[in-house]
CSV table of C-alpha atoms and ligand atoms in Angstrom, one decimal:
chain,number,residue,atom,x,y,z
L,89,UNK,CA,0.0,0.0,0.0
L,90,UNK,CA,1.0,3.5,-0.8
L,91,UNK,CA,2.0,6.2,2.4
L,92,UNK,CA,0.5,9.2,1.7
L,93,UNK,CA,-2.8,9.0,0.3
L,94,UNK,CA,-4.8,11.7,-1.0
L,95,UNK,CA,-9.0,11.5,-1.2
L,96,UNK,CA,-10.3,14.0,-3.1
L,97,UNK,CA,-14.5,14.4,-4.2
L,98,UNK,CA,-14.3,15.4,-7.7
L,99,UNK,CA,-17.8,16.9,-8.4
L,100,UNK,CA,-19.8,19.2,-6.1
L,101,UNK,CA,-19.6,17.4,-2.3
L,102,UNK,CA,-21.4,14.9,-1.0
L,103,UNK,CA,-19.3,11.9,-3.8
L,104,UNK,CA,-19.4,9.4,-0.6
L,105,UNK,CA,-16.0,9.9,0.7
L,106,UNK,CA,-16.9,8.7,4.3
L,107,UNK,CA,-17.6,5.0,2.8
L,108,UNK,CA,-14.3,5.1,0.9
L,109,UNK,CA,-12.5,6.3,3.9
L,110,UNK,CA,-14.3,3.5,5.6
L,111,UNK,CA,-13.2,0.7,3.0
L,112,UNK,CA,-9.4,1.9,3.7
L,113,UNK,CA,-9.8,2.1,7.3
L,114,UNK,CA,-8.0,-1.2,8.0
L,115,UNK,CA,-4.5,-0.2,6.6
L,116,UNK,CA,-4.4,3.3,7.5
L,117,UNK,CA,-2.7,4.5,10.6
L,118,UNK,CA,-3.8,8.7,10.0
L,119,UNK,CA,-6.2,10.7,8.8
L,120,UNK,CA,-6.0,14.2,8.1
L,121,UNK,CA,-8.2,17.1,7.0
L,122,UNK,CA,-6.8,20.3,5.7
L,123,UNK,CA,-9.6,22.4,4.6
L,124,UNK,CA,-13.0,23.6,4.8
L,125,UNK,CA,-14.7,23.4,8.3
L,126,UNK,CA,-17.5,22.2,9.2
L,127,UNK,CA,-19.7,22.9,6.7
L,128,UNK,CA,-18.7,19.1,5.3
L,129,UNK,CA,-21.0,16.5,6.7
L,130,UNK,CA,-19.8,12.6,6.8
L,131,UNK,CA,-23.1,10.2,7.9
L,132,UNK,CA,-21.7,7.1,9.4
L,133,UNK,CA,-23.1,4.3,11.2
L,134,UNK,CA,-21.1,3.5,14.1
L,135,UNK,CA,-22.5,0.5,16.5
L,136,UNK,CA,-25.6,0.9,14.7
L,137,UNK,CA,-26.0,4.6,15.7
L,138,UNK,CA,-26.3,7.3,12.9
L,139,UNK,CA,-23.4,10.2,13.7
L,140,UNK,CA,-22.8,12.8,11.1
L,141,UNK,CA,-19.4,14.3,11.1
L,142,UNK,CA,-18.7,17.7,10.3
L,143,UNK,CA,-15.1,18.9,11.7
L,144,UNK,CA,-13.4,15.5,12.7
L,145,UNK,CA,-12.2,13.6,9.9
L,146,UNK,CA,-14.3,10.6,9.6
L,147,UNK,CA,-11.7,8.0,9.9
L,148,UNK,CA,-12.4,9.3,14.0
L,149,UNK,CA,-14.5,6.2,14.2
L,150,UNK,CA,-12.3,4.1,13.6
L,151,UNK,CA,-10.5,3.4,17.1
L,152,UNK,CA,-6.6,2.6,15.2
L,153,UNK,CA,-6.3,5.3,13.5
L,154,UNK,CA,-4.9,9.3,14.6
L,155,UNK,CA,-6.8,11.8,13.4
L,156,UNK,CA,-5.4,15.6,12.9
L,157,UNK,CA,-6.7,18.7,11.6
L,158,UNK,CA,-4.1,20.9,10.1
L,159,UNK,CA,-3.5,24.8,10.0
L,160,UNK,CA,-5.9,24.9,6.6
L,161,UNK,CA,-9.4,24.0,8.3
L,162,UNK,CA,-11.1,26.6,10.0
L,163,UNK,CA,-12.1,25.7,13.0
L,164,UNK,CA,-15.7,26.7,15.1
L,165,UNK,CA,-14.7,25.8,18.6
L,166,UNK,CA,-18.5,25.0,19.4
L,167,UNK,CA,-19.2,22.9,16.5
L,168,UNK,CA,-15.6,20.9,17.4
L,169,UNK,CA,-16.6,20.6,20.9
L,170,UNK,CA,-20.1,19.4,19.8
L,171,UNK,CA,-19.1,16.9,18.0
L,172,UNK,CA,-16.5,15.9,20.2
L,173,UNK,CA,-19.3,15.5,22.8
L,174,UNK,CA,-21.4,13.1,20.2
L,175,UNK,CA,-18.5,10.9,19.1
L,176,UNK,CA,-17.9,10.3,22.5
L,177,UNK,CA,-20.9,8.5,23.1
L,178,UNK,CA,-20.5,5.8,20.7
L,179,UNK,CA,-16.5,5.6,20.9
L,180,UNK,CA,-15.5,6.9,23.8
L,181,UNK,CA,-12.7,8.9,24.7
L,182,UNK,CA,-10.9,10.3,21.3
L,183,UNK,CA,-8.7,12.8,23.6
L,184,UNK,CA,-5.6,10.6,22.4
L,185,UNK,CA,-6.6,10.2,19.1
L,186,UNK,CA,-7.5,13.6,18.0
L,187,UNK,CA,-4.7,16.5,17.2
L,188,UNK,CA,-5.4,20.0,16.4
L,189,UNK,CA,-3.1,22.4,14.7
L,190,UNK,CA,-2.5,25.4,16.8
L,191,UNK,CA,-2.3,27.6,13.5
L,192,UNK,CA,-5.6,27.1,12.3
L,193,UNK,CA,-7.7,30.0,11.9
L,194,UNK,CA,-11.1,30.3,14.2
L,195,UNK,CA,-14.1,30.9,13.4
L,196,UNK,CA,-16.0,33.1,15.5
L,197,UNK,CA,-19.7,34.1,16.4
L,198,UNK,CA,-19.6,37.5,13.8
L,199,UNK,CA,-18.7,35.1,10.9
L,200,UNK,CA,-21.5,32.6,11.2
L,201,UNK,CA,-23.8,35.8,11.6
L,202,UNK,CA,-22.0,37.8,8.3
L,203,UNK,CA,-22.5,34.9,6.6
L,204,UNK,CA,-25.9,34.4,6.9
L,205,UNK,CA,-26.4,37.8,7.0
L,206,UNK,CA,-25.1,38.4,3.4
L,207,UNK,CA,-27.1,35.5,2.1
L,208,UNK,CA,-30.4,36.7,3.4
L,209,UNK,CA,-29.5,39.5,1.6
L,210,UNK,CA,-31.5,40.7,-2.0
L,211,UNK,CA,-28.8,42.7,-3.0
L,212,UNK,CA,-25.8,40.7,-2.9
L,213,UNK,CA,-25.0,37.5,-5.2
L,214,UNK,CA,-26.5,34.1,-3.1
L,215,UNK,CA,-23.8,31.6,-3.3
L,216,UNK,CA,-26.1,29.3,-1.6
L,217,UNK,CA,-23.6,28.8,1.4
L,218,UNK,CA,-24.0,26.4,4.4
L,219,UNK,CA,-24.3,29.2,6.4
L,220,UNK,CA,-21.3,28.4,9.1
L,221,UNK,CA,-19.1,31.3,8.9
L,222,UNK,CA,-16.7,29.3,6.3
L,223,UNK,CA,-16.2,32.3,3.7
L,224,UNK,CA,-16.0,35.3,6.1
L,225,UNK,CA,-13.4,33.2,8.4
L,226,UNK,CA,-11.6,32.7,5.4
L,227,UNK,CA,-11.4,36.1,4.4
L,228,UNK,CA,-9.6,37.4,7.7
L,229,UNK,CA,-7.9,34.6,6.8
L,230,UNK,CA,-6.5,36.2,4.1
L,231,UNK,CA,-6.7,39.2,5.6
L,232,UNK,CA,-4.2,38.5,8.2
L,233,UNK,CA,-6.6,39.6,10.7
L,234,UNK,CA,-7.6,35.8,12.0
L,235,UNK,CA,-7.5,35.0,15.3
L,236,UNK,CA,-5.5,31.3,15.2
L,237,UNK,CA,-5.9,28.8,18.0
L,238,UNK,CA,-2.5,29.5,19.7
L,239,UNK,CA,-3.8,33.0,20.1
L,240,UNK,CA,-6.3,31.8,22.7
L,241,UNK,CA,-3.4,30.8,25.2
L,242,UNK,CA,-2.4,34.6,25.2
L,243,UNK,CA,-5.1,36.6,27.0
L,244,UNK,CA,-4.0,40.1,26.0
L,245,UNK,CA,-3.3,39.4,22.5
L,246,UNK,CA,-6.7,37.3,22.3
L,247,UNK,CA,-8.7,40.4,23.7
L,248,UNK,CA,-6.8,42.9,21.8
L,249,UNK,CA,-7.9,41.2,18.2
L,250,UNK,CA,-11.2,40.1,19.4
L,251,UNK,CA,-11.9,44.1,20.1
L,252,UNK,CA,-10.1,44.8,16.8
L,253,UNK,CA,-12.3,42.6,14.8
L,254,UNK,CA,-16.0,43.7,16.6
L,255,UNK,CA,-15.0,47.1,15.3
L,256,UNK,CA,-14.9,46.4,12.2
L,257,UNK,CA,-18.3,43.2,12.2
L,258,UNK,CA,-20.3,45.1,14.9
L,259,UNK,CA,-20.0,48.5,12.4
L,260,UNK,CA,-20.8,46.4,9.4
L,261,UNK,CA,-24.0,44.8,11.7
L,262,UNK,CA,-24.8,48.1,12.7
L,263,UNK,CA,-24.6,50.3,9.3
L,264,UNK,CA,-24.9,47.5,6.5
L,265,UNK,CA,-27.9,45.2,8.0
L,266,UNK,CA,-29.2,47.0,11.2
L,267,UNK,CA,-28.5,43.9,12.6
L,268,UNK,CA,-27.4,43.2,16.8
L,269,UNK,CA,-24.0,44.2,17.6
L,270,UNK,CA,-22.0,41.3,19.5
L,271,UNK,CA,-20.7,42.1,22.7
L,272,UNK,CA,-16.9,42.1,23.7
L,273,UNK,CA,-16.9,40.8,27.3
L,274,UNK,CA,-18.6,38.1,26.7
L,275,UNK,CA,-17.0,37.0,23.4
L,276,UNK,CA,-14.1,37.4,25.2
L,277,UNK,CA,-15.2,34.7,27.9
L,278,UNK,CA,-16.6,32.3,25.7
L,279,UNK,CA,-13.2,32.1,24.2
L,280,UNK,CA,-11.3,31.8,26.8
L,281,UNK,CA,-13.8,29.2,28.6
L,282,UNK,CA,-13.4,27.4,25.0
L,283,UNK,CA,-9.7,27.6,25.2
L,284,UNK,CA,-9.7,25.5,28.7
L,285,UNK,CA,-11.9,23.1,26.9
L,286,UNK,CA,-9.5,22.6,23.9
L,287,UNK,CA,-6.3,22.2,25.9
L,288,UNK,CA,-6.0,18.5,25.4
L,289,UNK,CA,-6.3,18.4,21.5
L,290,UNK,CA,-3.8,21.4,20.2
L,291,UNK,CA,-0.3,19.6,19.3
L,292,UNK,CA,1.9,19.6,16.7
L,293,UNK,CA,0.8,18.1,13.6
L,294,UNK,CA,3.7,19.2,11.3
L,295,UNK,CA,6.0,17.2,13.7
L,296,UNK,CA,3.4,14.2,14.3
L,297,UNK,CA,3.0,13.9,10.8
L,298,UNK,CA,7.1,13.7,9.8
L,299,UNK,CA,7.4,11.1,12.4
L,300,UNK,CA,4.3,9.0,11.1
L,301,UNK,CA,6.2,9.1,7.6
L,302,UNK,CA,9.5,8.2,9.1
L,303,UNK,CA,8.1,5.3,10.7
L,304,UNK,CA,6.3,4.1,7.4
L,305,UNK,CA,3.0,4.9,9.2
L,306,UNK,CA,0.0,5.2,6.5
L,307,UNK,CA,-1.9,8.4,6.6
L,308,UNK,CA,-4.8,9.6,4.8
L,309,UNK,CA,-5.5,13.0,3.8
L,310,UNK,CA,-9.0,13.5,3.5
L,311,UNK,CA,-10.6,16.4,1.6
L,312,UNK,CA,-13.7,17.5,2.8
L,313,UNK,CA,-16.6,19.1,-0.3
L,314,UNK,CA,-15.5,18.0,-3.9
L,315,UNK,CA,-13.0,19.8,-6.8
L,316,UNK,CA,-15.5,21.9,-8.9
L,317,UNK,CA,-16.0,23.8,-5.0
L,318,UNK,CA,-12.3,24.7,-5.0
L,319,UNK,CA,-12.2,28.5,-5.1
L,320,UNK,CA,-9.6,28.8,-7.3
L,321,UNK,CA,-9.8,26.3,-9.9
L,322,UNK,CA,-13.8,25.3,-9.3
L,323,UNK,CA,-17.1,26.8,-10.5
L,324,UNK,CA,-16.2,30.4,-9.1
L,325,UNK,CA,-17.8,32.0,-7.5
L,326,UNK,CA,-20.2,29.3,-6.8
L,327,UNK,CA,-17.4,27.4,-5.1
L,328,UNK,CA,-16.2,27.3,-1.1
L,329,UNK,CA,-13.4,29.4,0.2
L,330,UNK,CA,-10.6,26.7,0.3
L,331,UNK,CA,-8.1,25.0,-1.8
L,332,UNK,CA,-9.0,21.3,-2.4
L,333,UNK,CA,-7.1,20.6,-5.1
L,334,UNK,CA,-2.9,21.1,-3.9
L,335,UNK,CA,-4.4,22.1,-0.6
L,336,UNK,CA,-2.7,19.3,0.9
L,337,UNK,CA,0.8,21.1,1.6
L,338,UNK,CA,-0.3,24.3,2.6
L,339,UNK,CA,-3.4,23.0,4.7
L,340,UNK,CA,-0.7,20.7,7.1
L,341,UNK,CA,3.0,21.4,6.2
L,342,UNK,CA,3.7,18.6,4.8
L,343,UNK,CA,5.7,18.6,1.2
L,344,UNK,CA,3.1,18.5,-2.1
L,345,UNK,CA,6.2,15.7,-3.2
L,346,UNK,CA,5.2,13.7,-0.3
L,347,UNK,CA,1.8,12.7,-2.1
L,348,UNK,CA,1.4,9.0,-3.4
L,349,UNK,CA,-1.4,8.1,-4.9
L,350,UNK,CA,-4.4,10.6,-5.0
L,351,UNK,CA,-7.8,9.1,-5.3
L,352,UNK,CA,-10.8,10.7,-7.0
L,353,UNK,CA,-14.1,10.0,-6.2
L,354,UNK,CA,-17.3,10.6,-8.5
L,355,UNK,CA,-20.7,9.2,-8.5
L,356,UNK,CA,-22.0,7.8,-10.9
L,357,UNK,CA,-24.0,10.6,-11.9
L,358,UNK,CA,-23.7,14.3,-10.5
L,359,UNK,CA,-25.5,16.0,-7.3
L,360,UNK,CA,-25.0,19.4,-6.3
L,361,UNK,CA,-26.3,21.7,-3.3
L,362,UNK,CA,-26.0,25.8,-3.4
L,363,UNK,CA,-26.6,27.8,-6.0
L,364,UNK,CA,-24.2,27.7,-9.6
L,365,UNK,CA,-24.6,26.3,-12.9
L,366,UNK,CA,-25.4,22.4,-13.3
L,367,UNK,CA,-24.7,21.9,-17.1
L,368,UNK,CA,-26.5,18.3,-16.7
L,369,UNK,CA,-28.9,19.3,-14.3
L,370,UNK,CA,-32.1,17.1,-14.8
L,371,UNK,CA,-35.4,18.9,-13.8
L,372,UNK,CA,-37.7,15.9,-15.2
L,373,UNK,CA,-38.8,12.3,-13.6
L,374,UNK,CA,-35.2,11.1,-14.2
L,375,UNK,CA,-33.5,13.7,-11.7
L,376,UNK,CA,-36.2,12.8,-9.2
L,377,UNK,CA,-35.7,9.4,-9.5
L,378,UNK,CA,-32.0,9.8,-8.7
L,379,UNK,CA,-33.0,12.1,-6.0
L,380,UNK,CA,-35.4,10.0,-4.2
L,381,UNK,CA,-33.2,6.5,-5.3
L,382,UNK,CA,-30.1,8.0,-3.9
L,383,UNK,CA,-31.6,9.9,-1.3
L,384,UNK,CA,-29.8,13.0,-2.6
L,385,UNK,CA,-30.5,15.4,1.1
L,386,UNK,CA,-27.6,17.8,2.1
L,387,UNK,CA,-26.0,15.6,5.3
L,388,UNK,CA,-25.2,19.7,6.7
L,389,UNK,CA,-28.0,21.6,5.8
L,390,UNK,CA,-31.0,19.0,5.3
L,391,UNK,CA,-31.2,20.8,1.5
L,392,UNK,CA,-32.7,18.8,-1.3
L,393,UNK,CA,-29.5,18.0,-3.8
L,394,UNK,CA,-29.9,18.8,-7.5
L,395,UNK,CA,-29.8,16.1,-9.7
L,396,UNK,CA,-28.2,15.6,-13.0
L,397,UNK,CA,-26.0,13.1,-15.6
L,398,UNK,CA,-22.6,12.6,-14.9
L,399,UNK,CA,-20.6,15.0,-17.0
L,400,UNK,CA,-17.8,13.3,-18.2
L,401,UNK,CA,-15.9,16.7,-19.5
L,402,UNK,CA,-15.9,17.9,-16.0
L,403,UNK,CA,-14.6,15.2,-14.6
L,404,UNK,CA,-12.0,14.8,-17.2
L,405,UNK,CA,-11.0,18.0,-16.5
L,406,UNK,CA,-10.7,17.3,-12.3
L,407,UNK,CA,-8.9,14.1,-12.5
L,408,UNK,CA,-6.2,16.2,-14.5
L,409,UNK,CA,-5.9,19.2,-12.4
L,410,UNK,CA,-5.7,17.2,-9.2
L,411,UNK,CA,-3.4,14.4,-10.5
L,412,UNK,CA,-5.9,11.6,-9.6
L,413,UNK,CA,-4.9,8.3,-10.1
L,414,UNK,CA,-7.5,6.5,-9.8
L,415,UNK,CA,-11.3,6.3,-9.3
L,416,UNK,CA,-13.8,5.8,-7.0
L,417,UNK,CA,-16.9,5.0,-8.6
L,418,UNK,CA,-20.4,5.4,-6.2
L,419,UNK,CA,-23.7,5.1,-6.3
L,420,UNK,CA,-23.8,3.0,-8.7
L,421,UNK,CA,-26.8,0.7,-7.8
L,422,UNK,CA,-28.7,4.3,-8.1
L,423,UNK,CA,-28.7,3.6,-11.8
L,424,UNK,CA,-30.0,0.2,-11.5
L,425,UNK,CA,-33.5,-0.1,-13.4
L,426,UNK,CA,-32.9,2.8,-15.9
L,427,UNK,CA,-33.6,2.4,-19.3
L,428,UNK,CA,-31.1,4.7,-21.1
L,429,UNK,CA,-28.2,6.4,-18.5
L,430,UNK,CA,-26.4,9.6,-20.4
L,431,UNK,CA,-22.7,11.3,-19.8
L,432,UNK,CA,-22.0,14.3,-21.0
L,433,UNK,CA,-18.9,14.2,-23.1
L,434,UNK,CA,-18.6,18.3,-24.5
L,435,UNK,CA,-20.0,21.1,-24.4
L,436,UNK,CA,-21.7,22.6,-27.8
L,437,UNK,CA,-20.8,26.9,-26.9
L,438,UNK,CA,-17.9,28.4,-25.7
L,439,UNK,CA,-17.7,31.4,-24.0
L,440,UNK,CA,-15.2,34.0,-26.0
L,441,UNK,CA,-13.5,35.1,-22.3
L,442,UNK,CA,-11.7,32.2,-22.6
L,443,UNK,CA,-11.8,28.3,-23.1
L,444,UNK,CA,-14.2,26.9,-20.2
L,445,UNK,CA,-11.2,24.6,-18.2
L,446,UNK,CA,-9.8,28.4,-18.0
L,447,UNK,CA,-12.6,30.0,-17.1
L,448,UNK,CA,-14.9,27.5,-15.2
L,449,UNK,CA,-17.9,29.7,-16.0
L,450,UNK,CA,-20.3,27.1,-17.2
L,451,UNK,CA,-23.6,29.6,-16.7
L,452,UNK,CA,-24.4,29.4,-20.9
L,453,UNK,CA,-23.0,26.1,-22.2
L,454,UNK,CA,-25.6,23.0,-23.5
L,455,UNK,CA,-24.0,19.5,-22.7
L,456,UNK,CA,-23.8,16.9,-25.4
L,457,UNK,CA,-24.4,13.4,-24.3
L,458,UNK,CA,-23.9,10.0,-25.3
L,459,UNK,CA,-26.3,7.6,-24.5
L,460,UNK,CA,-25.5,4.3,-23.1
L,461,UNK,CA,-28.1,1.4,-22.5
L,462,UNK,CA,-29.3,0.8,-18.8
L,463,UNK,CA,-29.6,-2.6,-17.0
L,464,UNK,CA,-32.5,-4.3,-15.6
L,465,UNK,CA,-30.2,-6.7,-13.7
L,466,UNK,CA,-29.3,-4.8,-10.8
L,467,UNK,CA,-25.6,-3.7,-9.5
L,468,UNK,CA,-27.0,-3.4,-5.9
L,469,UNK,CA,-25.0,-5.0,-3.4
L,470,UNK,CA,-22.5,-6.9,-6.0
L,471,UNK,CA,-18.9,-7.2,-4.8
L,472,UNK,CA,-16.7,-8.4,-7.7
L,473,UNK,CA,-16.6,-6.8,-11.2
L,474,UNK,CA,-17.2,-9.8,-12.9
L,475,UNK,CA,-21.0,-10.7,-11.5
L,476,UNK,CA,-21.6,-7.2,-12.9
L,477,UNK,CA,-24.1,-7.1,-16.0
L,478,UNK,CA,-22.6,-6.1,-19.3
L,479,UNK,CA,-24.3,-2.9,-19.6
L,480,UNK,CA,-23.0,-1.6,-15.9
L,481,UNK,CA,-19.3,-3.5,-17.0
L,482,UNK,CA,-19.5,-1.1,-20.6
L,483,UNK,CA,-20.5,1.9,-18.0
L,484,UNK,CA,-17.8,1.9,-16.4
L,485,UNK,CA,-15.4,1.2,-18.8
L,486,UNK,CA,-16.4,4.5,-20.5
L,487,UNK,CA,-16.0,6.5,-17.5
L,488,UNK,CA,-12.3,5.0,-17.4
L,489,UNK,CA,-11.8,5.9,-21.3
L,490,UNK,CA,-13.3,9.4,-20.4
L,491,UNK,CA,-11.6,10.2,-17.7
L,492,UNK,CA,-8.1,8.4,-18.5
L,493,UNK,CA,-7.7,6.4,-15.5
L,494,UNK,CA,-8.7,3.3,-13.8
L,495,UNK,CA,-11.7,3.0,-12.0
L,496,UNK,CA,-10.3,1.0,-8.7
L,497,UNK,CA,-13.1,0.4,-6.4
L,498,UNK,CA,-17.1,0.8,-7.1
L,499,UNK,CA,-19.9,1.3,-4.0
L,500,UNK,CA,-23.0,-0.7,-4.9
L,501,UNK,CA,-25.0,0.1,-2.2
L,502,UNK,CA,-25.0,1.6,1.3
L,503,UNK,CA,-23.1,-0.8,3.1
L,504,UNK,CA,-20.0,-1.4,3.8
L,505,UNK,CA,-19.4,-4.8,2.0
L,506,UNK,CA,-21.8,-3.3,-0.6
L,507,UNK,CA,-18.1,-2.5,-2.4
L,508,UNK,CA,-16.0,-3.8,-5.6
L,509,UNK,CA,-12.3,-3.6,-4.8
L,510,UNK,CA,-10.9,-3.7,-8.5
L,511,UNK,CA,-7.1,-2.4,-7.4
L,512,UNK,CA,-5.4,-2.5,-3.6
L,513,UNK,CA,-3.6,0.4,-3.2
E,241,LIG,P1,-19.7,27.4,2.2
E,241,LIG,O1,-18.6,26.3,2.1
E,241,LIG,O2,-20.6,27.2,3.4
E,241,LIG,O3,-19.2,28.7,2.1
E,241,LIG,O4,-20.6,27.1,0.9
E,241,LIG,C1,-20.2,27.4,-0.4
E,241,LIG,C2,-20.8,26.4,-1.4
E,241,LIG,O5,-20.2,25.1,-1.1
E,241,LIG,C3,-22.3,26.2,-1.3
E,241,LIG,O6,-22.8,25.9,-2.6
E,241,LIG,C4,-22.4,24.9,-0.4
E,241,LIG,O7,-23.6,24.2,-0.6
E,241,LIG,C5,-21.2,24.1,-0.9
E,241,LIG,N1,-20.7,23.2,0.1
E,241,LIG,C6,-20.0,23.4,1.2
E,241,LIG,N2,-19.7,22.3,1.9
E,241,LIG,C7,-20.2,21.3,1.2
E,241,LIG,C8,-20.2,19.8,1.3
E,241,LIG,O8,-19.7,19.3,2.2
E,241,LIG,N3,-20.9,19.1,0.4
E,241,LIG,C9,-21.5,19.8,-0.7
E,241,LIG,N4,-21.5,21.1,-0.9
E,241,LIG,C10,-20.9,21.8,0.0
């Protein structure tokens, strides 16, 4: 098996990375997250209890392996401690197991409440966002205005920027959105109550990780949402506020050469929640059949999940920008009982700004599809390639012709041992 693994959604979130993770589990020693927050959701059945994770990387349930969150998540210290508080009901103590980076960036109460703010808005462009302060923590990110974990272990320094940033929100509240101002005293003790709480869990993950290598440990590094979200090189502005693809190195430290293999997943057709163009967005019986079938429902936000055809050009396009190596293919058994299934291979206009991998801006372009024959013998629950029908066997093998590598492991169904291992890695 390879060291340093990379899982990475390739379409719009929600590709089924937690049952992936979940199929590795075994032979992994470390998991990682290094972007986003927790607007990702992960549902997992743990001792036959439902637990949706958020923040913690879901390999958490998985009692062998070390789980860190590195200096590129942002972290909401109530959502973390939440969650913390629910997984410890079905595993136990994960205060051993669970390292945060001191340099990630926090997000506090005047983000969640921008953010919102901003979407309720009717003047300003809805990006359809979870609603959890990702985006406006981001931005002081970038700002260099953040306050970082390590700056809760310094009282003055904590107080001084926490008063520096209500100046600026509480003014914004005030003036932009007559909406309530937030108050500095007791910010102030949340933070540091929160700080007491978080003690146990900030170490260093640069140095944890190096070791883990050194030792031929196995780590994971999970991404959390999916490529076409990445806010550079995804459907801007329609995207989150991270790095997904690359974001490896500068969301933990370690070095982009240390990457080994990078895994892609995809369904087998395309979901998206938020607002943004959906090139192969069904609106007929067909998208609500995938819908219903796959029970397409936001695992975050409870939101109904568009529906459409995979597009094949898309995902060309993401398992070349993020150097994937191979594929995940799920959801297959979704498909089971259609008559015809489409991919989208092209696109028939262009916009003149630029060619569309450049530009991402797929708001006027009309997919062109080939059509491929369905099956009436279903995939559900199958667990070797061969006892696959002929028309699911030619599905797939198109998806590896369109997308230039090999599909390695397909999900036919919601459990775990619903699961075609093609290729160990
Ligand atoms: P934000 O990440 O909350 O700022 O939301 C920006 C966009 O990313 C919105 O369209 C969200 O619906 C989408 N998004 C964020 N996290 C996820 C996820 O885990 N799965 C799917 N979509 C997501």
């Amino acid at each position: 098996m390879k060291q340093n693994i990379s899982l990475l959604g390739l379409q719009w979130g929600d590709e089924g990375k937690g049952k992936v993770v979940d199929n590795l589990a075994n032979d992994l020693d470390a998991a990682v997250r290094y972007q986003g927050g927790h607007n990702a959701g992960h549902t997992l059945i743990v001792n036959g209890k439902k637990i949706v994770f958020h923040l913690l990387p879901s390999a958490i349930c998985h009692e062998n392996i070390k789980c860190y969150v590195g200096r590129g998540v942002v972290v909401s210290l109530e959502a973390l401690f939440s969650e913390i508080a629910e997984a410890k009901e079905v595993l136990g103590s994960i205060e051993n197991r669970l390292v945060i980076s001191p340099a990630c960036s926090l997000i506090q109460p005047y983000h969640i409440q921008l953010d919102q703010l901003r979407e309720q808005s009717n003047n300003l462009t809805k990006i359809g966002t979870t609603g959890r302060g990702i985006g406006t923590s981001y931005e002081d990110k970038v700002g260099r205005r953040s306050i970082r974990i390590a700056d809760l272990y310094n009282e003055e320094k904590l107080r001084d920027k926490l008063e520096q940033s209500l100046e600026f929100y509480n003014s914004i509240f005030k003036y932009s959105f007559g909406a309530p101002e937030i108050d500095l005293n007791e910010l102030y003790e949340i933070n540091l109550e929160h700080a007491e709480l978080l003690k146990p869990y900030v170490g260093n993950v640069i140095e944890e990780i190096r070791e883990l290598q050194n030792n031929n440990k196995k780590i994971l590094f999970e991404g959390a949402q999916g490529a076409l979200l990445d806010v550079s090189l995804g459907t801007y502005p329609f995207v989150t506020s991270s790095n997904l693809i690359g974001g490896v190195s500068a969301g933990t430290g370690i070095s982009p050469s240390d990457i080994d293999y990078t895994i892609g997943i995809t369904k087998a057709y395309t979901t998206r929640v938020g607002e943004g163009p959906f090139p192969t967005e069904l609106f007929d019986e067909t998208g609500t059949y995938l819908a219903e079938k796959g029970g397409e429902v936001g695992a975050t936000t409870g939101r109904p999940r568009r529906c459409g055809w995979l597009d094949g050009f898309l995902l060309s396009n993401m398992v070349k920008v993020s150097g994937v190596d191979g594929l995940c293919l799920t959801k297959i058994d979704v498909l089971d009982g259609l008559e015809k299934i489409k991919i989208s291979t092209e696109y028939k206009s262009q916009h003149t700004s630029g060619s569309l991998i450049e530009t991402m801006d797929l708001e006027e372009v009309e997919p062109v599809y080939i059509e491929l024959d369905g099956w009436t013998d279903p995939t559900s629950g199958k667990t070797s390639f061969n006892e696959l029908n002929e028309n699911a066997k030619s599905f797939i093998e198109k998806i590896e012709e369109i997308a230039g590598v090999p599909v390695i492991m397909i999900s036919t169904g919601p459990k775990r041992e619903d699961t075609i291992i093609r290729e160990k890695i």
